[in-house]
Amino acid sequence: AELVLVVRARSGRYADVHALFGAVGAALGLALLLFSPWEFDELHVIPLTIGFAVTGVLTSTLLVPRYLFGRRAAAQVEEAAHAAFSCHGVYRTTDRIGMLLYLSHAEMTGRLLCDSGVARAIPADVRAAWRARLPQVKDAASLALLIDEVGERLAGALPRGADDENEL
């Protein structure tokens, strides 16, 4: 089998989420300025509102992608993994024995995509167990363990032939 490993910092940009947090920060800041018991000079309202907006964007940039995206993050990772499968030509192997292991750090998950030859050789429950382990891959050691396990199982099911070459 041919295994391609792709590790990305993030699978999506989420600019709309950051803009939403900035707008909420600006609205809350403006409400604070307008309804607080303290008096503010009119010249301070616009810069302070912009400051609240920037704080909202920065907060969402640092915290939101990891914890609040849910299904959207899963969809972004799925789409990016399929794009990588195509871009790296994993489907081009002679016997359709390509496999892509895609990990996305910001979304804290990944995808394992197999071509039809791998799907025939490796039972669905084994592939599902590998997929279930992807969210637990946090460092190089856990990634190496998963790759070793995948490699051992693939070597038994799809042994290397004498005339084998790296097609990818």
PDB file of C-alpha atoms in Angstrom:
ATOM      1  CA  ALA A   1       0.000   0.000   0.000  1.00  0.00           C
ATOM      2  CA  GLU A   2       1.024   3.605  -0.503  1.00  0.00           C
ATOM      3  CA  LEU A   3       0.522   5.794   2.590  1.00  0.00           C
ATOM      4  CA  VAL A   4       0.553   9.580   2.325  1.00  0.00           C
ATOM      5  CA  LEU A   5       0.723  11.639   5.520  1.00  0.00           C
ATOM      6  CA  VAL A   6      -0.549  15.228   5.496  1.00  0.00           C
ATOM      7  CA  VAL A   7      -0.384  17.389   8.631  1.00  0.00           C
ATOM      8  CA  ARG A   8      -1.889  20.867   8.512  1.00  0.00           C
ATOM      9  CA  ALA A   9      -2.042  23.669  11.054  1.00  0.00           C
ATOM     10  CA  ARG A  10      -5.740  24.150  10.221  1.00  0.00           C
ATOM     11  CA  SER A  11      -8.244  23.034   7.634  1.00  0.00           C
ATOM     12  CA  GLY A  12     -10.353  26.182   7.433  1.00  0.00           C
ATOM     13  CA  ARG A  13     -10.000  29.935   7.835  1.00  0.00           C
ATOM     14  CA  TYR A  14     -13.168  30.662   9.849  1.00  0.00           C
ATOM     15  CA  ALA A  15     -12.956  34.398   9.062  1.00  0.00           C
ATOM     16  CA  ASP A  16     -16.722  34.737   9.430  1.00  0.00           C
ATOM     17  CA  VAL A  17     -16.578  33.381  12.978  1.00  0.00           C
ATOM     18  CA  HIS A  18     -13.832  35.839  13.897  1.00  0.00           C
ATOM     19  CA  ALA A  19     -15.833  38.691  12.365  1.00  0.00           C
ATOM     20  CA  LEU A  20     -18.898  37.605  14.346  1.00  0.00           C
ATOM     21  CA  PHE A  21     -16.923  37.622  17.597  1.00  0.00           C
ATOM     22  CA  GLY A  22     -15.533  41.055  16.719  1.00  0.00           C
ATOM     23  CA  ALA A  23     -19.045  42.369  16.041  1.00  0.00           C
ATOM     24  CA  VAL A  24     -20.327  40.928  19.322  1.00  0.00           C
ATOM     25  CA  GLY A  25     -17.339  42.444  21.154  1.00  0.00           C
ATOM     26  CA  ALA A  26     -17.993  45.832  19.560  1.00  0.00           C
ATOM     27  CA  ALA A  27     -21.719  45.674  20.404  1.00  0.00           C
ATOM     28  CA  LEU A  28     -21.037  44.712  24.019  1.00  0.00           C
ATOM     29  CA  GLY A  29     -18.390  47.399  24.327  1.00  0.00           C
ATOM     30  CA  LEU A  30     -20.680  50.028  22.861  1.00  0.00           C
ATOM     31  CA  ALA A  31     -23.491  48.970  25.215  1.00  0.00           C
ATOM     32  CA  LEU A  32     -21.071  49.253  28.126  1.00  0.00           C
ATOM     33  CA  LEU A  33     -20.034  52.734  27.021  1.00  0.00           C
ATOM     34  CA  LEU A  34     -23.603  53.924  26.475  1.00  0.00           C
ATOM     35  CA  PHE A  35     -25.210  52.469  29.574  1.00  0.00           C
ATOM     36  CA  SER A  36     -22.432  52.541  32.137  1.00  0.00           C
ATOM     37  CA  PRO A  37     -22.616  54.882  35.148  1.00  0.00           C
ATOM     38  CA  TRP A  38     -19.282  56.433  34.106  1.00  0.00           C
ATOM     39  CA  GLU A  39     -19.135  59.290  31.691  1.00  0.00           C
ATOM     40  CA  PHE A  40     -17.122  58.977  28.512  1.00  0.00           C
ATOM     41  CA  ASP A  41     -16.165  61.734  26.135  1.00  0.00           C
ATOM     42  CA  GLU A  42     -17.754  61.337  22.677  1.00  0.00           C
ATOM     43  CA  LEU A  43     -14.293  61.205  21.119  1.00  0.00           C
ATOM     44  CA  HIS A  44     -13.525  58.035  23.077  1.00  0.00           C
ATOM     45  CA  VAL A  45     -16.561  56.035  21.949  1.00  0.00           C
ATOM     46  CA  ILE A  46     -15.297  55.111  18.470  1.00  0.00           C
ATOM     47  CA  PRO A  47     -11.733  54.084  19.478  1.00  0.00           C
ATOM     48  CA  LEU A  48     -13.027  52.110  22.466  1.00  0.00           C
ATOM     49  CA  THR A  49     -15.634  50.352  20.305  1.00  0.00           C
ATOM     50  CA  ILE A  50     -12.932  49.476  17.772  1.00  0.00           C
ATOM     51  CA  GLY A  51     -10.805  48.202  20.651  1.00  0.00           C
ATOM     52  CA  PHE A  52     -13.623  45.920  21.806  1.00  0.00           C
ATOM     53  CA  ALA A  53     -14.031  44.639  18.234  1.00  0.00           C
ATOM     54  CA  VAL A  54     -10.307  43.892  17.942  1.00  0.00           C
ATOM     55  CA  THR A  55     -10.385  42.154  21.322  1.00  0.00           C
ATOM     56  CA  GLY A  56     -13.285  39.999  20.095  1.00  0.00           C
ATOM     57  CA  VAL A  57     -11.425  39.041  16.917  1.00  0.00           C
ATOM     58  CA  LEU A  58      -8.200  38.238  18.798  1.00  0.00           C
ATOM     59  CA  THR A  59     -10.046  36.195  21.400  1.00  0.00           C
ATOM     60  CA  SER A  60     -11.829  34.162  18.750  1.00  0.00           C
ATOM     61  CA  THR A  61      -8.604  33.692  16.792  1.00  0.00           C
ATOM     62  CA  LEU A  62      -6.866  32.235  19.827  1.00  0.00           C
ATOM     63  CA  LEU A  63      -9.696  30.209  21.361  1.00  0.00           C
ATOM     64  CA  VAL A  64     -12.603  29.522  19.050  1.00  0.00           C
ATOM     65  CA  PRO A  65     -11.168  27.196  16.390  1.00  0.00           C
ATOM     66  CA  ARG A  66     -10.242  24.612  18.970  1.00  0.00           C
ATOM     67  CA  TYR A  67     -13.429  24.449  20.975  1.00  0.00           C
ATOM     68  CA  LEU A  68     -16.547  25.854  19.349  1.00  0.00           C
ATOM     69  CA  PHE A  69     -16.679  24.805  15.704  1.00  0.00           C
ATOM     70  CA  GLY A  70     -18.294  21.372  16.017  1.00  0.00           C
ATOM     71  CA  ARG A  71     -19.783  20.093  12.770  1.00  0.00           C
ATOM     72  CA  ARG A  72     -18.313  22.928  10.765  1.00  0.00           C
ATOM     73  CA  ALA A  73     -14.769  21.907  11.721  1.00  0.00           C
ATOM     74  CA  ALA A  74     -15.530  18.293  10.841  1.00  0.00           C
ATOM     75  CA  ALA A  75     -16.817  19.373   7.430  1.00  0.00           C
ATOM     76  CA  GLN A  76     -13.737  21.565   6.845  1.00  0.00           C
ATOM     77  CA  VAL A  77     -11.409  18.677   7.741  1.00  0.00           C
ATOM     78  CA  GLU A  78     -13.373  16.275   5.519  1.00  0.00           C
ATOM     79  CA  GLU A  79     -13.225  18.656   2.566  1.00  0.00           C
ATOM     80  CA  ALA A  80      -9.518  19.381   3.052  1.00  0.00           C
ATOM     81  CA  ALA A  81      -8.718  15.670   3.355  1.00  0.00           C
ATOM     82  CA  HIS A  82     -10.532  14.844   0.113  1.00  0.00           C
ATOM     83  CA  ALA A  83      -8.750  17.729  -1.602  1.00  0.00           C
ATOM     84  CA  ALA A  84      -5.390  16.414  -0.365  1.00  0.00           C
ATOM     85  CA  PHE A  85      -6.313  12.892  -1.537  1.00  0.00           C
ATOM     86  CA  SER A  86      -6.845  14.300  -5.013  1.00  0.00           C
ATOM     87  CA  CYS A  87      -3.948  16.804  -5.029  1.00  0.00           C
ATOM     88  CA  HIS A  88      -1.425  14.194  -3.913  1.00  0.00           C
ATOM     89  CA  GLY A  89      -2.751  11.695  -6.461  1.00  0.00           C
ATOM     90  CA  VAL A  90      -3.372   8.997  -3.871  1.00  0.00           C
ATOM     91  CA  TYR A  91      -5.940   7.458  -6.234  1.00  0.00           C
ATOM     92  CA  ARG A  92      -3.329   6.942  -8.978  1.00  0.00           C
ATOM     93  CA  THR A  93      -1.753   3.737  -7.685  1.00  0.00           C
ATOM     94  CA  THR A  94      -1.930   0.765 -10.037  1.00  0.00           C
ATOM     95  CA  ASP A  95      -3.949  -1.499  -7.752  1.00  0.00           C
ATOM     96  CA  ARG A  96      -5.864   1.343  -6.050  1.00  0.00           C
ATOM     97  CA  ILE A  97      -3.960   0.778  -2.821  1.00  0.00           C
ATOM     98  CA  GLY A  98      -3.419   4.396  -1.820  1.00  0.00           C
ATOM     99  CA  MET A  99      -4.214   5.683   1.649  1.00  0.00           C
ATOM    100  CA  LEU A 100      -4.186   9.223   3.030  1.00  0.00           C
ATOM    101  CA  LEU A 101      -3.721  10.031   6.706  1.00  0.00           C
ATOM    102  CA  TYR A 102      -4.732  13.680   7.165  1.00  0.00           C
ATOM    103  CA  LEU A 103      -4.322  15.509  10.485  1.00  0.00           C
ATOM    104  CA  SER A 104      -5.455  19.042  11.299  1.00  0.00           C
ATOM    105  CA  HIS A 105      -3.987  20.635  14.418  1.00  0.00           C
ATOM    106  CA  ALA A 106      -6.467  23.502  14.972  1.00  0.00           C
ATOM    107  CA  GLU A 107      -9.497  21.233  14.644  1.00  0.00           C
ATOM    108  CA  MET A 108      -7.780  18.538  16.731  1.00  0.00           C
ATOM    109  CA  THR A 109      -8.856  15.712  14.446  1.00  0.00           C
ATOM    110  CA  GLY A 110      -8.092  14.084  11.147  1.00  0.00           C
ATOM    111  CA  ARG A 111      -9.321  11.763   8.426  1.00  0.00           C
ATOM    112  CA  LEU A 112      -8.151   8.463   7.066  1.00  0.00           C
ATOM    113  CA  LEU A 113      -9.108   7.984   3.411  1.00  0.00           C
ATOM    114  CA  CYS A 114      -8.543   4.677   1.655  1.00  0.00           C
ATOM    115  CA  ASP A 115      -8.725   3.798  -1.993  1.00  0.00           C
ATOM    116  CA  SER A 116     -10.777   0.779  -3.065  1.00  0.00           C
ATOM    117  CA  GLY A 117      -7.882  -1.718  -2.941  1.00  0.00           C
ATOM    118  CA  VAL A 118      -7.172  -0.906   0.696  1.00  0.00           C
ATOM    119  CA  ALA A 119     -10.887  -0.985   1.514  1.00  0.00           C
ATOM    120  CA  ARG A 120     -11.086  -4.534   0.079  1.00  0.00           C
ATOM    121  CA  ALA A 121      -7.980  -5.722   1.964  1.00  0.00           C
ATOM    122  CA  ILE A 122      -8.591  -4.136   5.394  1.00  0.00           C
ATOM    123  CA  PRO A 123     -11.894  -4.828   7.197  1.00  0.00           C
ATOM    124  CA  ALA A 124     -14.172  -1.844   7.811  1.00  0.00           C
ATOM    125  CA  ASP A 125     -14.023  -2.283  11.595  1.00  0.00           C
ATOM    126  CA  VAL A 126     -10.209  -2.032  11.560  1.00  0.00           C
ATOM    127  CA  ARG A 127     -10.335   1.135   9.455  1.00  0.00           C
ATOM    128  CA  ALA A 128     -13.009   2.532  11.801  1.00  0.00           C
ATOM    129  CA  ALA A 129     -10.766   1.826  14.802  1.00  0.00           C
ATOM    130  CA  TRP A 130      -7.928   3.724  13.132  1.00  0.00           C
ATOM    131  CA  ARG A 131     -10.260   6.639  12.405  1.00  0.00           C
ATOM    132  CA  ALA A 132     -11.458   6.657  16.014  1.00  0.00           C
ATOM    133  CA  ARG A 133      -7.861   7.103  17.192  1.00  0.00           C
ATOM    134  CA  LEU A 134      -7.210  10.198  15.072  1.00  0.00           C
ATOM    135  CA  PRO A 135      -8.567  12.733  17.629  1.00  0.00           C
ATOM    136  CA  GLN A 136      -6.153  11.287  20.218  1.00  0.00           C
ATOM    137  CA  VAL A 137      -3.097  11.953  18.028  1.00  0.00           C
ATOM    138  CA  LYS A 138      -1.586  14.931  19.857  1.00  0.00           C
ATOM    139  CA  ASP A 139       2.137  14.559  19.270  1.00  0.00           C
ATOM    140  CA  ALA A 140       4.726  12.851  17.089  1.00  0.00           C
ATOM    141  CA  ALA A 141       4.920   9.788  19.337  1.00  0.00           C
ATOM    142  CA  SER A 142       1.206   9.003  19.144  1.00  0.00           C
ATOM    143  CA  LEU A 143       1.288   9.647  15.378  1.00  0.00           C
ATOM    144  CA  ALA A 144       4.237   7.265  14.991  1.00  0.00           C
ATOM    145  CA  LEU A 145       2.381   4.566  16.935  1.00  0.00           C
ATOM    146  CA  LEU A 146      -0.652   4.892  14.683  1.00  0.00           C
ATOM    147  CA  ILE A 147       1.471   4.826  11.519  1.00  0.00           C
ATOM    148  CA  ASP A 148       3.320   1.726  12.799  1.00  0.00           C
ATOM    149  CA  GLU A 149       0.024  -0.045  13.490  1.00  0.00           C
ATOM    150  CA  VAL A 150      -1.371   0.895  10.083  1.00  0.00           C
ATOM    151  CA  GLY A 151       1.865  -0.149   8.377  1.00  0.00           C
ATOM    152  CA  GLU A 152       1.998  -3.546  10.075  1.00  0.00           C
ATOM    153  CA  ARG A 153      -1.599  -4.317   9.176  1.00  0.00           C
ATOM    154  CA  LEU A 154      -1.148  -3.132   5.582  1.00  0.00           C
ATOM    155  CA  ALA A 155       2.065  -5.156   5.209  1.00  0.00           C
ATOM    156  CA  GLY A 156       0.163  -8.308   6.182  1.00  0.00           C
ATOM    157  CA  ALA A 157      -2.862  -7.624   3.976  1.00  0.00           C
ATOM    158  CA  LEU A 158      -1.057  -6.034   1.011  1.00  0.00           C
ATOM    159  CA  PRO A 159       2.526  -7.364   1.069  1.00  0.00           C
ATOM    160  CA  ARG A 160       5.171  -5.665  -0.992  1.00  0.00           C
ATOM    161  CA  GLY A 161       5.920  -7.413  -4.269  1.00  0.00           C
ATOM    162  CA  ALA A 162       9.352  -7.919  -5.778  1.00  0.00           C
ATOM    163  CA  ASP A 163       8.603  -5.439  -8.547  1.00  0.00           C
ATOM    164  CA  ASP A 164       6.956  -2.866  -6.256  1.00  0.00           C
ATOM    165  CA  GLU A 165       7.923   0.760  -6.615  1.00  0.00           C
ATOM    166  CA  ASN A 166       6.842   3.918  -4.872  1.00  0.00           C
ATOM    167  CA  GLU A 167       4.102   5.207  -7.155  1.00  0.00           C
ATOM    168  CA  LEU A 168       3.441   8.361  -5.186  1.00  0.00           C
TER     169      LEU A 168
END
